[in-house]
Amino acid sequence: MKRSFSSYDLLWLSIALFPLLMLAMLFPVQPHDYWWYLRLGRDILEQSAVPLTDTYSSIQAGQPVVYLAWLSSVILWLVYQSGGISLTVLLVAIFIGLTYTLLWKLLREYGLGPRLASLLTLLAGLSGSNNWGVRPQLLMFPLFLATLWLLLKWHKCEKKFPWALILIGWAWANLHGSFTLFFVLTGTAFLFGSGDKKSLFIILLASFLLTFINPNTFGLWRSTLETFVSPITNDLVTEWAPPVNSGWQMNIYFLWLLALIPLAIFSQKRPSFFEIALFLVFTWLGLRSQRFVIWDLFMLSMFTASLMPTTLVQKIDQTVEVKTASLNIGLGVALLVMPLMLLPGIREKISTQNYPAVEPHTPIAATDWLSEHPELPGVMWNDVIYGSYLVHALPSRPVWLDTRIQMSFTLDQMKEYLFVQSAQPGWDVFLAEHDVNLLFLAKTQTSLVPAVQNSTDWCKQYEDEISLIYSRCSTLP
């Protein structure tokens, strides 16, 4: 059903987006992945090529590496170079706003009124907010929803630019490794949808062939598939582990799944096989790995809308005669603009409350100190999460390990890192055998830090609230 966008719609959409944009502005940049993507983007522009070998880690130097998110890295670097963290946070807010606007629009297509669509959009946003980290995946959310919207139009035999899927698939393949979800969506549509199968097959084939137009060519698919089956991914990376009902975001997610059971039983509406297949596929993915929960929340919203009883929709969204359109528009615009006051660089001028733009456990001060002491000898062993910031801020010192875990390091290297971090017997011998002369530690490494402090081989060079830097008292040759 075609629906015009009214001032009343704008007001309710803004009500849903307002808290989501506030959260997007206030969440600090996490130290895990963002920083090394900046280094990669800068290197690509400086070298006019995507690096094919590792230059960031001392233990993987010269080894082949596949950077799937090369284009996203360039975008993130250009944004950071242009406006620092403030512009980066604004980019996050823009993509969050765009994502949940598309979701709201999708729910309206299912016949929900503006109030109910806003409620589901808000729930999906709040529950998925722990997946809003500043990294390439964030840029894919609008592409996912655009793909879903186009496929639903195809399923209903409405010709709404289906060939745009080819462009989306190619862009996605150059932006992030989650491009495989594009083929999960389109493949599910081909198997269970009701649209023109011939045209969709051509779109699928063309999209698949175009994925090879990227700097990694055939390595794109090989690297992506290796990530899914890698023992590092499945055994050591926590975000690939099944989700647990811990924290308010996950509480919403699991309660929503449970609430769908009675809704599906008692609803007189029956979703199509295509919609059921999408829900089952993405819920299976979401329950298999917390990394997929954000995508499943989009499907939960869609599936809930497809089941929503007409009587409930009519009760919540009764027809309203709009007599003050200008007031609705004014309030809606105000709700969308007000979160800008929380941008880093602006919020400090209007509030004494400290909202850090960068996660406080990012080792900025310690890295600055180390950059001023090039005389301290390497090889450096470092906390793995610190590695991401070090790759960006101190390129002159290769890290031992960083958060490119699935794409660059071996299972043995990860086990060796955990062996040292837990200060198991022989940790100091291992470091000596690998010529490590410098330790860049986080105080959260509660086993290793006391072991180093009690060792006569290591002398403390630097300490702050979160970090410690040690060098060997007698440098190894």
mmCIF file with all atom_site columns, C-alpha atoms in Angstrom, residues 116-318:
data_model
loop_
_atom_site.group_PDB
_atom_site.id
_atom_site.type_symbol
_atom_site.label_atom_id
_atom_site.label_alt_id
_atom_site.label_comp_id
_atom_site.label_asym_id
_atom_site.label_entity_id
_atom_site.label_seq_id
_atom_site.pdbx_PDB_ins_code
_atom_site.Cartn_x
_atom_site.Cartn_y
_atom_site.Cartn_z
_atom_site.occupancy
_atom_site.B_iso_or_equiv
_atom_site.pdbx_formal_charge
_atom_site.auth_seq_id
_atom_site.auth_comp_id
_atom_site.auth_asym_id
_atom_site.auth_atom_id
_atom_site.pdbx_PDB_model_num
ATOM 1   C CA . LEU A 1 116 ? 3.615  1.103   16.314  1.00 0.00 ? 116 LEU A CA 1
ATOM 2   C CA . ALA A 1 117 ? 6.338  1.331   13.668  1.00 0.00 ? 117 ALA A CA 1
ATOM 3   C CA . SER A 1 118 ? 8.207  3.770   15.908  1.00 0.00 ? 118 SER A CA 1
ATOM 4   C CA . LEU A 1 119 ? 7.869  1.452   18.908  1.00 0.00 ? 119 LEU A CA 1
ATOM 5   C CA . LEU A 1 120 ? 9.311  -1.544  17.046  1.00 0.00 ? 120 LEU A CA 1
ATOM 6   C CA . THR A 1 121 ? 12.044 0.627   15.525  1.00 0.00 ? 121 THR A CA 1
ATOM 7   C CA . LEU A 1 122 ? 13.003 1.910   18.963  1.00 0.00 ? 122 LEU A CA 1
ATOM 8   C CA . LEU A 1 123 ? 13.090 -1.611  20.422  1.00 0.00 ? 123 LEU A CA 1
ATOM 9   C CA . ALA A 1 124 ? 15.247 -2.879  17.559  1.00 0.00 ? 124 ALA A CA 1
ATOM 10  C CA . GLY A 1 125 ? 17.591 0.080   17.919  1.00 0.00 ? 125 GLY A CA 1
ATOM 11  C CA . LEU A 1 126 ? 17.988 -0.204  21.674  1.00 0.00 ? 126 LEU A CA 1
ATOM 12  C CA . SER A 1 127 ? 18.543 -3.954  21.548  1.00 0.00 ? 127 SER A CA 1
ATOM 13  C CA . GLY A 1 128 ? 21.085 -3.654  18.751  1.00 0.00 ? 128 GLY A CA 1
ATOM 14  C CA . SER A 1 129 ? 22.944 -0.655  20.155  1.00 0.00 ? 129 SER A CA 1
ATOM 15  C CA . ASN A 1 130 ? 25.769 -2.819  21.495  1.00 0.00 ? 130 ASN A CA 1
ATOM 16  C CA . ASN A 1 131 ? 26.639 -3.497  17.837  1.00 0.00 ? 131 ASN A CA 1
ATOM 17  C CA . TRP A 1 132 ? 27.099 0.156   16.900  1.00 0.00 ? 132 TRP A CA 1
ATOM 18  C CA . GLY A 1 133 ? 30.878 0.185   17.208  1.00 0.00 ? 133 GLY A CA 1
ATOM 19  C CA . VAL A 1 134 ? 32.767 2.451   14.820  1.00 0.00 ? 134 VAL A CA 1
ATOM 20  C CA . ARG A 1 135 ? 33.818 -0.089  12.244  1.00 0.00 ? 135 ARG A CA 1
ATOM 21  C CA . PRO A 1 136 ? 32.919 -1.025  8.662   1.00 0.00 ? 136 PRO A CA 1
ATOM 22  C CA . GLN A 1 137 ? 29.979 -3.213  9.686   1.00 0.00 ? 137 GLN A CA 1
ATOM 23  C CA . LEU A 1 138 ? 28.105 -0.053  10.685  1.00 0.00 ? 138 LEU A CA 1
ATOM 24  C CA . LEU A 1 139 ? 28.116 1.154   7.079   1.00 0.00 ? 139 LEU A CA 1
ATOM 25  C CA . MET A 1 140 ? 26.428 -2.082  5.967   1.00 0.00 ? 140 MET A CA 1
ATOM 26  C CA . PHE A 1 141 ? 23.214 -1.717  7.959   1.00 0.00 ? 141 PHE A CA 1
ATOM 27  C CA . PRO A 1 142 ? 21.497 0.550   5.401   1.00 0.00 ? 142 PRO A CA 1
ATOM 28  C CA . LEU A 1 143 ? 22.637 -1.738  2.564   1.00 0.00 ? 143 LEU A CA 1
ATOM 29  C CA . PHE A 1 144 ? 21.101 -4.724  4.354   1.00 0.00 ? 144 PHE A CA 1
ATOM 30  C CA . LEU A 1 145 ? 17.753 -2.988  4.771   1.00 0.00 ? 145 LEU A CA 1
ATOM 31  C CA . ALA A 1 146 ? 17.806 -1.614  1.226   1.00 0.00 ? 146 ALA A CA 1
ATOM 32  C CA . THR A 1 147 ? 18.417 -5.147  -0.067  1.00 0.00 ? 147 THR A CA 1
ATOM 33  C CA . LEU A 1 148 ? 15.608 -6.520  2.090   1.00 0.00 ? 148 LEU A CA 1
ATOM 34  C CA . TRP A 1 149 ? 13.202 -3.791  0.921   1.00 0.00 ? 149 TRP A CA 1
ATOM 35  C CA . LEU A 1 150 ? 13.989 -4.408  -2.762  1.00 0.00 ? 150 LEU A CA 1
ATOM 36  C CA . LEU A 1 151 ? 13.560 -8.167  -2.359  1.00 0.00 ? 151 LEU A CA 1
ATOM 37  C CA . LEU A 1 152 ? 10.220 -7.756  -0.607  1.00 0.00 ? 152 LEU A CA 1
ATOM 38  C CA . LYS A 1 153 ? 9.090  -5.535  -3.481  1.00 0.00 ? 153 LYS A CA 1
ATOM 39  C CA . TRP A 1 154 ? 10.287 -8.196  -5.931  1.00 0.00 ? 154 TRP A CA 1
ATOM 40  C CA . HIS A 1 155 ? 8.443  -10.846 -3.900  1.00 0.00 ? 155 HIS A CA 1
ATOM 41  C CA . LYS A 1 156 ? 5.218  -8.838  -4.221  1.00 0.00 ? 156 LYS A CA 1
ATOM 42  C CA . CYS A 1 157 ? 5.859  -8.443  -7.965  1.00 0.00 ? 157 CYS A CA 1
ATOM 43  C CA . GLU A 1 158 ? 6.312  -4.697  -7.594  1.00 0.00 ? 158 GLU A CA 1
ATOM 44  C CA . LYS A 1 159 ? 9.019  -3.452  -9.933  1.00 0.00 ? 159 LYS A CA 1
ATOM 45  C CA . LYS A 1 160 ? 11.004 -1.192  -7.630  1.00 0.00 ? 160 LYS A CA 1
ATOM 46  C CA . PHE A 1 161 ? 14.507 -0.964  -9.105  1.00 0.00 ? 161 PHE A CA 1
ATOM 47  C CA . PRO A 1 162 ? 15.452 -4.659  -8.645  1.00 0.00 ? 162 PRO A CA 1
ATOM 48  C CA . TRP A 1 163 ? 18.580 -4.147  -10.738 1.00 0.00 ? 163 TRP A CA 1
ATOM 49  C CA . ALA A 1 164 ? 19.891 -1.829  -8.029  1.00 0.00 ? 164 ALA A CA 1
ATOM 50  C CA . LEU A 1 165 ? 20.647 -5.053  -6.157  1.00 0.00 ? 165 LEU A CA 1
ATOM 51  C CA . ILE A 1 166 ? 23.617 -5.628  -8.454  1.00 0.00 ? 166 ILE A CA 1
ATOM 52  C CA . LEU A 1 167 ? 25.186 -2.311  -7.460  1.00 0.00 ? 167 LEU A CA 1
ATOM 53  C CA . ILE A 1 168 ? 24.465 -2.961  -3.782  1.00 0.00 ? 168 ILE A CA 1
ATOM 54  C CA . GLY A 1 169 ? 26.098 -6.393  -3.974  1.00 0.00 ? 169 GLY A CA 1
ATOM 55  C CA . TRP A 1 170 ? 29.248 -5.027  -5.605  1.00 0.00 ? 170 TRP A CA 1
ATOM 56  C CA . ALA A 1 171 ? 29.556 -2.128  -3.161  1.00 0.00 ? 171 ALA A CA 1
ATOM 57  C CA . TRP A 1 172 ? 28.984 -4.430  -0.188  1.00 0.00 ? 172 TRP A CA 1
ATOM 58  C CA . ALA A 1 173 ? 31.702 -6.830  -1.367  1.00 0.00 ? 173 ALA A CA 1
ATOM 59  C CA . ASN A 1 174 ? 34.222 -3.982  -1.355  1.00 0.00 ? 174 ASN A CA 1
ATOM 60  C CA . LEU A 1 175 ? 33.078 -2.502  1.929   1.00 0.00 ? 175 LEU A CA 1
ATOM 61  C CA . HIS A 1 176 ? 32.912 -5.443  4.349   1.00 0.00 ? 176 HIS A CA 1
ATOM 62  C CA . GLY A 1 177 ? 33.148 -9.203  4.679   1.00 0.00 ? 177 GLY A CA 1
ATOM 63  C CA . SER A 1 178 ? 29.468 -9.421  5.612   1.00 0.00 ? 178 SER A CA 1
ATOM 64  C CA . PHE A 1 179 ? 28.681 -9.183  1.882   1.00 0.00 ? 179 PHE A CA 1
ATOM 65  C CA . THR A 1 180 ? 27.796 -12.881 2.135   1.00 0.00 ? 180 THR A CA 1
ATOM 66  C CA . LEU A 1 181 ? 24.568 -11.764 3.824   1.00 0.00 ? 181 LEU A CA 1
ATOM 67  C CA . PHE A 1 182 ? 23.586 -10.155 0.529   1.00 0.00 ? 182 PHE A CA 1
ATOM 68  C CA . PHE A 1 183 ? 23.657 -13.599 -1.038  1.00 0.00 ? 183 PHE A CA 1
ATOM 69  C CA . VAL A 1 184 ? 21.851 -15.132 1.936   1.00 0.00 ? 184 VAL A CA 1
ATOM 70  C CA . LEU A 1 185 ? 19.047 -12.619 1.401   1.00 0.00 ? 185 LEU A CA 1
ATOM 71  C CA . THR A 1 186 ? 18.861 -12.947 -2.374  1.00 0.00 ? 186 THR A CA 1
ATOM 72  C CA . GLY A 1 187 ? 19.353 -16.713 -2.278  1.00 0.00 ? 187 GLY A CA 1
ATOM 73  C CA . THR A 1 188 ? 16.489 -17.093 0.195   1.00 0.00 ? 188 THR A CA 1
ATOM 74  C CA . ALA A 1 189 ? 14.340 -14.916 -2.048  1.00 0.00 ? 189 ALA A CA 1
ATOM 75  C CA . PHE A 1 190 ? 15.185 -17.054 -5.073  1.00 0.00 ? 190 PHE A CA 1
ATOM 76  C CA . LEU A 1 191 ? 14.259 -20.261 -3.251  1.00 0.00 ? 191 LEU A CA 1
ATOM 77  C CA . PHE A 1 192 ? 11.134 -19.109 -1.419  1.00 0.00 ? 192 PHE A CA 1
ATOM 78  C CA . GLY A 1 193 ? 10.008 -15.838 -3.017  1.00 0.00 ? 193 GLY A CA 1
ATOM 79  C CA . SER A 1 194 ? 7.166  -15.354 -5.477  1.00 0.00 ? 194 SER A CA 1
ATOM 80  C CA . GLY A 1 195 ? 8.652  -12.802 -7.853  1.00 0.00 ? 195 GLY A CA 1
ATOM 81  C CA . ASP A 1 196 ? 10.177 -13.265 -11.293 1.00 0.00 ? 196 ASP A CA 1
ATOM 82  C CA . LYS A 1 197 ? 12.757 -16.021 -10.644 1.00 0.00 ? 197 LYS A CA 1
ATOM 83  C CA . LYS A 1 198 ? 14.447 -15.537 -14.013 1.00 0.00 ? 198 LYS A CA 1
ATOM 84  C CA . SER A 1 199 ? 15.256 -11.880 -13.414 1.00 0.00 ? 199 SER A CA 1
ATOM 85  C CA . LEU A 1 200 ? 16.421 -12.579 -9.862  1.00 0.00 ? 200 LEU A CA 1
ATOM 86  C CA . PHE A 1 201 ? 18.681 -15.390 -11.070 1.00 0.00 ? 201 PHE A CA 1
ATOM 87  C CA . ILE A 1 202 ? 20.304 -12.980 -13.528 1.00 0.00 ? 202 ILE A CA 1
ATOM 88  C CA . ILE A 1 203 ? 20.731 -10.466 -10.712 1.00 0.00 ? 203 ILE A CA 1
ATOM 89  C CA . LEU A 1 204 ? 22.249 -13.136 -8.461  1.00 0.00 ? 204 LEU A CA 1
ATOM 90  C CA . LEU A 1 205 ? 24.664 -14.302 -11.138 1.00 0.00 ? 205 LEU A CA 1
ATOM 91  C CA . ALA A 1 206 ? 25.707 -10.778 -12.103 1.00 0.00 ? 206 ALA A CA 1
ATOM 92  C CA . SER A 1 207 ? 26.162 -9.827  -8.442  1.00 0.00 ? 207 SER A CA 1
ATOM 93  C CA . PHE A 1 208 ? 28.307 -12.897 -7.817  1.00 0.00 ? 208 PHE A CA 1
ATOM 94  C CA . LEU A 1 209 ? 30.541 -12.219 -10.822 1.00 0.00 ? 209 LEU A CA 1
ATOM 95  C CA . LEU A 1 210 ? 30.958 -8.570  -9.869  1.00 0.00 ? 210 LEU A CA 1
ATOM 96  C CA . THR A 1 211 ? 32.270 -9.517  -6.430  1.00 0.00 ? 211 THR A CA 1
ATOM 97  C CA . PHE A 1 212 ? 35.492 -10.504 -8.168  1.00 0.00 ? 212 PHE A CA 1
ATOM 98  C CA . ILE A 1 213 ? 36.003 -6.883  -9.225  1.00 0.00 ? 213 ILE A CA 1
ATOM 99  C CA . ASN A 1 214 ? 37.898 -5.972  -6.096  1.00 0.00 ? 214 ASN A CA 1
ATOM 100 C CA . PRO A 1 215 ? 41.563 -5.700  -5.079  1.00 0.00 ? 215 PRO A CA 1
ATOM 101 C CA . ASN A 1 216 ? 41.529 -9.242  -3.671  1.00 0.00 ? 216 ASN A CA 1
ATOM 102 C CA . THR A 1 217 ? 39.809 -10.894 -6.685  1.00 0.00 ? 217 THR A CA 1
ATOM 103 C CA . PHE A 1 218 ? 39.374 -14.602 -5.834  1.00 0.00 ? 218 PHE A CA 1
ATOM 104 C CA . GLY A 1 219 ? 40.853 -14.100 -2.372  1.00 0.00 ? 219 GLY A CA 1
ATOM 105 C CA . LEU A 1 220 ? 37.670 -12.307 -1.331  1.00 0.00 ? 220 LEU A CA 1
ATOM 106 C CA . TRP A 1 221 ? 35.548 -15.443 -1.141  1.00 0.00 ? 221 TRP A CA 1
ATOM 107 C CA . ARG A 1 222 ? 38.362 -17.665 0.101   1.00 0.00 ? 222 ARG A CA 1
ATOM 108 C CA . SER A 1 223 ? 39.172 -15.349 2.992   1.00 0.00 ? 223 SER A CA 1
ATOM 109 C CA . THR A 1 224 ? 35.511 -14.879 3.906   1.00 0.00 ? 224 THR A CA 1
ATOM 110 C CA . LEU A 1 225 ? 34.767 -18.591 3.973   1.00 0.00 ? 225 LEU A CA 1
ATOM 111 C CA . GLU A 1 226 ? 37.955 -19.296 5.939   1.00 0.00 ? 226 GLU A CA 1
ATOM 112 C CA . THR A 1 227 ? 36.754 -16.841 8.584   1.00 0.00 ? 227 THR A CA 1
ATOM 113 C CA . PHE A 1 228 ? 33.559 -18.827 9.128   1.00 0.00 ? 228 PHE A CA 1
ATOM 114 C CA . VAL A 1 229 ? 35.387 -22.147 9.605   1.00 0.00 ? 229 VAL A CA 1
ATOM 115 C CA . SER A 1 230 ? 38.472 -20.831 11.380  1.00 0.00 ? 230 SER A CA 1
ATOM 116 C CA . PRO A 1 231 ? 39.053 -22.342 14.847  1.00 0.00 ? 231 PRO A CA 1
ATOM 117 C CA . ILE A 1 232 ? 40.197 -18.888 15.966  1.00 0.00 ? 232 ILE A CA 1
ATOM 118 C CA . THR A 1 233 ? 36.814 -17.442 15.021  1.00 0.00 ? 233 THR A CA 1
ATOM 119 C CA . ASN A 1 234 ? 34.820 -20.235 16.591  1.00 0.00 ? 234 ASN A CA 1
ATOM 120 C CA . ASP A 1 235 ? 36.889 -20.861 19.719  1.00 0.00 ? 235 ASP A CA 1
ATOM 121 C CA . LEU A 1 236 ? 38.653 -17.636 20.683  1.00 0.00 ? 236 LEU A CA 1
ATOM 122 C CA . VAL A 1 237 ? 36.715 -14.613 19.391  1.00 0.00 ? 237 VAL A CA 1
ATOM 123 C CA . THR A 1 238 ? 33.934 -13.831 21.852  1.00 0.00 ? 238 THR A CA 1
ATOM 124 C CA . GLU A 1 239 ? 31.703 -11.919 19.429  1.00 0.00 ? 239 GLU A CA 1
ATOM 125 C CA . TRP A 1 240 ? 31.407 -15.072 17.311  1.00 0.00 ? 240 TRP A CA 1
ATOM 126 C CA . ALA A 1 241 ? 30.187 -17.076 20.314  1.00 0.00 ? 241 ALA A CA 1
ATOM 127 C CA . PRO A 1 242 ? 26.457 -17.728 20.851  1.00 0.00 ? 242 PRO A CA 1
ATOM 128 C CA . PRO A 1 243 ? 24.688 -14.833 22.599  1.00 0.00 ? 243 PRO A CA 1
ATOM 129 C CA . VAL A 1 244 ? 23.769 -15.093 26.258  1.00 0.00 ? 244 VAL A CA 1
ATOM 130 C CA . ASN A 1 245 ? 20.923 -13.356 28.054  1.00 0.00 ? 245 ASN A CA 1
ATOM 131 C CA . SER A 1 246 ? 23.184 -10.882 29.831  1.00 0.00 ? 246 SER A CA 1
ATOM 132 C CA . GLY A 1 247 ? 22.778 -7.119  29.699  1.00 0.00 ? 247 GLY A CA 1
ATOM 133 C CA . TRP A 1 248 ? 19.692 -5.107  28.865  1.00 0.00 ? 248 TRP A CA 1
ATOM 134 C CA . GLN A 1 249 ? 20.242 -5.264  25.096  1.00 0.00 ? 249 GLN A CA 1
ATOM 135 C CA . MET A 1 250 ? 20.247 -9.046  25.119  1.00 0.00 ? 250 MET A CA 1
ATOM 136 C CA . ASN A 1 251 ? 17.314 -9.066  27.558  1.00 0.00 ? 251 ASN A CA 1
ATOM 137 C CA . ILE A 1 252 ? 15.239 -7.221  24.947  1.00 0.00 ? 252 ILE A CA 1
ATOM 138 C CA . TYR A 1 253 ? 16.389 -9.584  22.200  1.00 0.00 ? 253 TYR A CA 1
ATOM 139 C CA . PHE A 1 254 ? 15.492 -12.796 24.022  1.00 0.00 ? 254 PHE A CA 1
ATOM 140 C CA . LEU A 1 255 ? 12.207 -11.423 25.382  1.00 0.00 ? 255 LEU A CA 1
ATOM 141 C CA . TRP A 1 256 ? 11.278 -10.396 21.858  1.00 0.00 ? 256 TRP A CA 1
ATOM 142 C CA . LEU A 1 257 ? 11.961 -13.899 20.564  1.00 0.00 ? 257 LEU A CA 1
ATOM 143 C CA . LEU A 1 258 ? 9.785  -15.367 23.313  1.00 0.00 ? 258 LEU A CA 1
ATOM 144 C CA . ALA A 1 259 ? 6.995  -12.862 22.661  1.00 0.00 ? 259 ALA A CA 1
ATOM 145 C CA . LEU A 1 260 ? 6.856  -13.967 19.036  1.00 0.00 ? 260 LEU A CA 1
ATOM 146 C CA . ILE A 1 261 ? 5.646  -17.435 20.067  1.00 0.00 ? 261 ILE A CA 1
ATOM 147 C CA . PRO A 1 262 ? 2.160  -16.424 21.294  1.00 0.00 ? 262 PRO A CA 1
ATOM 148 C CA . LEU A 1 263 ? 1.940  -13.765 18.589  1.00 0.00 ? 263 LEU A CA 1
ATOM 149 C CA . ALA A 1 264 ? 2.566  -16.379 15.893  1.00 0.00 ? 264 ALA A CA 1
ATOM 150 C CA . ILE A 1 265 ? 0.104  -18.822 17.484  1.00 0.00 ? 265 ILE A CA 1
ATOM 151 C CA . PHE A 1 266 ? -2.816 -16.444 17.906  1.00 0.00 ? 266 PHE A CA 1
ATOM 152 C CA . SER A 1 267 ? -2.335 -14.074 14.996  1.00 0.00 ? 267 SER A CA 1
ATOM 153 C CA . GLN A 1 268 ? -4.769 -14.530 12.144  1.00 0.00 ? 268 GLN A CA 1
ATOM 154 C CA . LYS A 1 269 ? -2.179 -13.242 9.712   1.00 0.00 ? 269 LYS A CA 1
ATOM 155 C CA . ARG A 1 270 ? 0.126  -15.721 8.017   1.00 0.00 ? 270 ARG A CA 1
ATOM 156 C CA . PRO A 1 271 ? 3.490  -14.565 6.688   1.00 0.00 ? 271 PRO A CA 1
ATOM 157 C CA . SER A 1 272 ? 4.655  -15.843 3.316   1.00 0.00 ? 272 SER A CA 1
ATOM 158 C CA . PHE A 1 273 ? 7.113  -18.728 2.989   1.00 0.00 ? 273 PHE A CA 1
ATOM 159 C CA . PHE A 1 274 ? 9.736  -16.148 2.018   1.00 0.00 ? 274 PHE A CA 1
ATOM 160 C CA . GLU A 1 275 ? 9.215  -14.119 5.206   1.00 0.00 ? 275 GLU A CA 1
ATOM 161 C CA . ILE A 1 276 ? 9.198  -17.264 7.347   1.00 0.00 ? 276 ILE A CA 1
ATOM 162 C CA . ALA A 1 277 ? 12.408 -18.483 5.702   1.00 0.00 ? 277 ALA A CA 1
ATOM 163 C CA . LEU A 1 278 ? 14.124 -15.132 6.296   1.00 0.00 ? 278 LEU A CA 1
ATOM 164 C CA . PHE A 1 279 ? 13.087 -15.168 9.935   1.00 0.00 ? 279 PHE A CA 1
ATOM 165 C CA . LEU A 1 280 ? 14.277 -18.751 10.496  1.00 0.00 ? 280 LEU A CA 1
ATOM 166 C CA . VAL A 1 281 ? 17.605 -18.262 8.706   1.00 0.00 ? 281 VAL A CA 1
ATOM 167 C CA . PHE A 1 282 ? 18.549 -15.073 10.528  1.00 0.00 ? 282 PHE A CA 1
ATOM 168 C CA . THR A 1 283 ? 17.277 -16.207 13.909  1.00 0.00 ? 283 THR A CA 1
ATOM 169 C CA . TRP A 1 284 ? 19.401 -19.329 13.537  1.00 0.00 ? 284 TRP A CA 1
ATOM 170 C CA . LEU A 1 285 ? 22.376 -17.105 12.721  1.00 0.00 ? 285 LEU A CA 1
ATOM 171 C CA . GLY A 1 286 ? 21.570 -14.787 15.630  1.00 0.00 ? 286 GLY A CA 1
ATOM 172 C CA . LEU A 1 287 ? 21.379 -17.652 18.119  1.00 0.00 ? 287 LEU A CA 1
ATOM 173 C CA . ARG A 1 288 ? 24.546 -19.182 16.704  1.00 0.00 ? 288 ARG A CA 1
ATOM 174 C CA . SER A 1 289 ? 26.679 -16.040 17.034  1.00 0.00 ? 289 SER A CA 1
ATOM 175 C CA . GLN A 1 290 ? 26.127 -12.720 18.773  1.00 0.00 ? 290 GLN A CA 1
ATOM 176 C CA . ARG A 1 291 ? 27.755 -11.023 15.782  1.00 0.00 ? 291 ARG A CA 1
ATOM 177 C CA . PHE A 1 292 ? 24.552 -11.763 13.825  1.00 0.00 ? 292 PHE A CA 1
ATOM 178 C CA . VAL A 1 293 ? 22.100 -10.491 16.446  1.00 0.00 ? 293 VAL A CA 1
ATOM 179 C CA . ILE A 1 294 ? 21.927 -7.012  14.907  1.00 0.00 ? 294 ILE A CA 1
ATOM 180 C CA . TRP A 1 295 ? 20.870 -8.490  11.557  1.00 0.00 ? 295 TRP A CA 1
ATOM 181 C CA . ASP A 1 296 ? 18.334 -10.748 13.226  1.00 0.00 ? 296 ASP A CA 1
ATOM 182 C CA . LEU A 1 297 ? 16.780 -7.763  14.981  1.00 0.00 ? 297 LEU A CA 1
ATOM 183 C CA . PHE A 1 298 ? 15.927 -6.298  11.588  1.00 0.00 ? 298 PHE A CA 1
ATOM 184 C CA . MET A 1 299 ? 14.240 -9.594  10.711  1.00 0.00 ? 299 MET A CA 1
ATOM 185 C CA . LEU A 1 300 ? 12.473 -9.770  14.072  1.00 0.00 ? 300 LEU A CA 1
ATOM 186 C CA . SER A 1 301 ? 11.007 -6.341  13.409  1.00 0.00 ? 301 SER A CA 1
ATOM 187 C CA . MET A 1 302 ? 9.831  -7.338  9.933   1.00 0.00 ? 302 MET A CA 1
ATOM 188 C CA . PHE A 1 303 ? 8.399  -10.667 11.094  1.00 0.00 ? 303 PHE A CA 1
ATOM 189 C CA . THR A 1 304 ? 6.607  -9.043  14.036  1.00 0.00 ? 304 THR A CA 1
ATOM 190 C CA . ALA A 1 305 ? 5.043  -6.525  11.667  1.00 0.00 ? 305 ALA A CA 1
ATOM 191 C CA . SER A 1 306 ? 3.885  -9.333  9.372   1.00 0.00 ? 306 SER A CA 1
ATOM 192 C CA . LEU A 1 307 ? 2.071  -10.988 12.305  1.00 0.00 ? 307 LEU A CA 1
ATOM 193 C CA . MET A 1 308 ? 0.649  -7.890  13.975  1.00 0.00 ? 308 MET A CA 1
ATOM 194 C CA . PRO A 1 309 ? -3.147 -8.213  14.359  1.00 0.00 ? 309 PRO A CA 1
ATOM 195 C CA . THR A 1 310 ? -5.134 -5.583  12.496  1.00 0.00 ? 310 THR A CA 1
ATOM 196 C CA . THR A 1 311 ? -7.231 -4.800  15.580  1.00 0.00 ? 311 THR A CA 1
ATOM 197 C CA . LEU A 1 312 ? -4.107 -4.017  17.606  1.00 0.00 ? 312 LEU A CA 1
ATOM 198 C CA . VAL A 1 313 ? -2.700 -1.856  14.828  1.00 0.00 ? 313 VAL A CA 1
ATOM 199 C CA . GLN A 1 314 ? -5.955 0.088   14.626  1.00 0.00 ? 314 GLN A CA 1
ATOM 200 C CA . LYS A 1 315 ? -6.164 0.473   18.402  1.00 0.00 ? 315 LYS A CA 1
ATOM 201 C CA . ILE A 1 316 ? -2.631 1.797   18.800  1.00 0.00 ? 316 ILE A CA 1
ATOM 202 C CA . ASP A 1 317 ? -2.696 3.908   15.647  1.00 0.00 ? 317 ASP A CA 1
ATOM 203 C CA . GLN A 1 318 ? -6.148 5.387   15.546  1.00 0.00 ? 318 GLN A CA 1
#
